[in-house]
Amino acid sequence: MPAKRITKYGEEILRQKTKPVEKFDDSLKTLARDMLDSMYEANGLGLAAPQIGVDASVFVIDMRRRANPDIPCEFTIDGAPLPLDIAMPFVAVNPQLELIGEYVITAEEGCLSFPEIFAEVERVDTVRLKYFDTDGAQHTLVCNELFARCVQHEFDHLDGVCFVNRLSNRELFKVEKKLKRLRRQTRDFLREERKEHKASEKPQ
């Protein structure tokens, strides 16, 4: 399947809270595959359904793609530690997030919907995530550090929150010009897309 287009800053769907998944069927598995294909194609670490234009409470992560594979990635699923090759790719449907860490860590984040824009974001160091897999079975993930940061980042997308919404005023000022430029590019792209759609609907 060809990768789906990644939605960009300025598109309305990135500001909307997603709807819960009600049917655990083949269409859900297809969505998960589409999301993973799109994430891999864009060289990302995680992706949420709104980022491919789908209003569904689903996100995917693959920690095998982290920049430094020598840094340990420790986590448990249903109380048991698992090797990355078994646990990944990770697909969370209708997740519920609990911030259980004692520490807040500041680190640089980026996002596929914000190409070439990076900024420092505060995140809790450890989280617990209750979620369903694509077969409808419920699980509990407990993770920390980079994995926990990714989970919080992708979960935010399901609430219509982007990482730039969590920036301090200082960090926001650093990327303000890039954000304005990206918003203009998105606006122009959508305008052109609407023109092409209207032209295709005209009788030949």
XYZ file of C-alpha atoms in Angstrom:
204
model
C 0.000 0.000 0.000
C 1.335 3.472 -0.824
C 2.031 5.714 2.154
C -0.679 8.212 3.049
C -0.054 11.954 2.991
C 0.946 13.308 6.397
C -1.321 16.148 7.516
C 0.500 19.374 8.354
C 0.179 22.210 10.848
C -2.809 24.345 9.924
C -5.116 21.460 8.995
C -8.242 21.375 11.123
C -8.118 17.659 11.938
C -4.948 18.171 13.988
C -6.943 20.380 16.377
C -9.856 17.978 16.875
C -10.372 15.355 19.567
C -10.663 11.949 17.907
C -13.604 9.573 18.066
C -13.170 6.201 19.795
C -12.953 3.099 17.630
C -16.153 1.054 17.852
C -15.478 -1.827 15.452
C -12.446 -4.064 15.758
C -12.509 -5.437 12.244
C -10.337 -5.688 9.134
C -10.716 -1.971 8.439
C -9.002 -1.224 11.765
C -6.114 -3.535 10.885
C -5.844 -1.825 7.500
C -5.735 1.562 9.213
C -2.930 0.384 11.498
C -0.946 -0.906 8.504
C -1.507 2.357 6.623
C -0.292 4.329 9.619
C 2.821 2.202 10.007
C 3.613 2.347 6.281
C 3.219 6.126 6.341
C 5.357 6.442 9.478
C 8.138 4.300 8.022
C 8.030 6.146 4.702
C 8.395 9.466 6.541
C 11.149 8.054 8.775
C 9.146 8.681 11.940
C 9.117 7.109 15.383
C 5.379 7.448 16.001
C 2.188 8.518 14.241
C -1.432 9.180 15.224
C -4.476 8.586 13.026
C -5.259 12.315 12.554
C -1.828 12.669 10.968
C -3.089 10.705 7.974
C -6.446 12.481 8.041
C -8.404 9.811 9.935
C -10.664 10.659 12.873
C -9.935 7.636 15.070
C -8.380 7.118 18.491
C -5.363 5.132 17.309
C -1.628 5.694 17.368
C 1.421 3.650 16.446
C 5.033 3.673 17.663
C 8.114 1.677 16.732
C 10.921 2.161 19.259
C 13.307 0.115 17.119
C 13.627 3.272 15.034
C 14.988 5.470 17.843
C 18.063 7.475 16.904
C 20.355 5.750 19.414
C 19.582 2.024 19.658
C 22.280 1.605 22.317
C 20.086 3.418 24.864
C 17.970 0.800 26.686
C 14.222 0.848 26.084
C 12.626 -0.600 29.220
C 8.889 -1.243 29.506
C 6.313 -3.811 30.508
C 3.102 -4.902 28.826
C 0.581 -6.526 31.162
C 3.299 -6.631 33.820
C 5.899 -8.481 31.747
C 9.031 -7.093 30.058
C 9.158 -7.950 26.358
C 11.876 -7.833 23.696
C 11.469 -4.956 21.259
C 11.117 -7.255 18.264
C 8.057 -8.856 19.866
C 6.436 -5.688 21.205
C 7.078 -3.543 18.133
C 5.439 -2.123 16.182
C 3.193 -0.912 18.983
C -0.444 -0.138 18.115
C -2.713 1.525 20.689
C -6.470 1.737 20.114
C -8.728 3.843 22.371
C -5.869 4.497 24.798
C -6.202 5.969 28.277
C -3.107 7.691 29.659
C -1.987 8.066 33.265
C 1.067 10.129 34.161
C 2.704 8.212 37.004
C 6.272 9.523 36.966
C 7.804 11.599 39.736
C 10.021 13.650 37.446
C 9.504 16.067 34.572
C 12.170 15.910 31.864
C 12.789 18.501 29.180
C 13.995 17.221 25.802
C 13.821 18.109 22.136
C 10.831 16.923 20.133
C 9.834 17.054 16.500
C 6.747 15.892 14.652
C 6.009 14.610 11.154
C 3.231 17.199 10.905
C 5.805 19.926 11.631
C 8.713 19.106 9.278
C 12.100 20.555 10.264
C 10.693 22.174 13.418
C 12.168 21.076 16.750
C 11.776 22.455 20.272
C 12.257 21.565 23.926
C 9.159 20.076 25.580
C 8.521 19.087 29.196
C 7.166 15.577 29.711
C 6.649 13.288 32.705
C 9.277 10.540 32.767
C 6.976 7.517 33.335
C 3.460 6.699 32.119
C 0.864 3.958 32.296
C -1.260 3.400 29.196
C -4.358 1.240 29.046
C -5.245 0.413 25.453
C -6.757 -2.151 23.096
C -4.938 -3.975 20.335
C -6.472 -4.339 16.862
C -8.170 -7.583 17.904
C -10.003 -5.846 20.749
C -7.933 -7.266 23.626
C -7.110 -4.806 26.405
C -3.569 -4.339 27.694
C -1.552 -2.106 30.015
C 1.787 -0.573 29.049
C 4.165 0.969 31.590
C 7.165 2.755 30.105
C 9.604 5.551 30.794
C 12.014 8.020 29.210
C 11.895 8.187 25.385
C 9.098 5.618 25.027
C 7.017 7.526 27.588
C 7.705 10.780 25.729
C 6.543 9.227 22.457
C 3.395 7.870 24.083
C 2.538 11.301 25.521
C 3.259 12.994 22.179
C 1.036 10.634 20.181
C -1.703 10.576 22.826
C -1.794 14.368 22.643
C -2.626 14.130 18.930
C -5.752 12.151 19.818
C -6.859 15.080 22.003
C -6.203 17.609 19.253
C -3.011 18.821 20.957
C 0.272 19.258 19.074
C 3.696 19.484 20.669
C 3.930 23.198 19.880
C 0.898 23.737 22.120
C 3.059 22.633 25.048
C 5.996 24.950 24.407
C 7.121 27.639 26.813
C 6.933 31.184 25.505
C 10.691 31.147 25.036
C 10.646 27.970 22.945
C 7.628 29.156 20.970
C 9.417 32.375 20.095
C 12.345 30.385 18.680
C 10.144 28.549 16.149
C 7.485 31.209 15.540
C 8.739 32.201 12.083
C 8.967 28.580 10.952
C 5.432 27.931 12.213
C 4.042 30.894 10.309
C 5.823 29.750 7.156
C 4.503 26.202 7.530
C 0.960 27.435 8.123
C 1.132 29.484 4.913
C 2.453 26.489 2.985
C -0.372 24.325 4.334
C -2.968 26.954 3.458
C -1.626 27.252 -0.095
C -1.510 23.465 -0.512
C -5.106 23.023 0.655
C -6.272 25.859 -1.582
C -4.634 24.259 -4.613
C -6.020 20.856 -3.658
C -9.556 22.287 -3.546
C -9.083 23.850 -6.990
C -7.945 20.544 -8.456
C -10.868 18.740 -6.841
C -13.369 21.190 -8.266
C -11.769 20.939 -11.720
C -11.998 17.143 -11.625
C -15.722 17.332 -10.853
C -16.521 19.416 -13.934
C -18.017 17.449 -16.856
C -15.523 16.810 -19.619
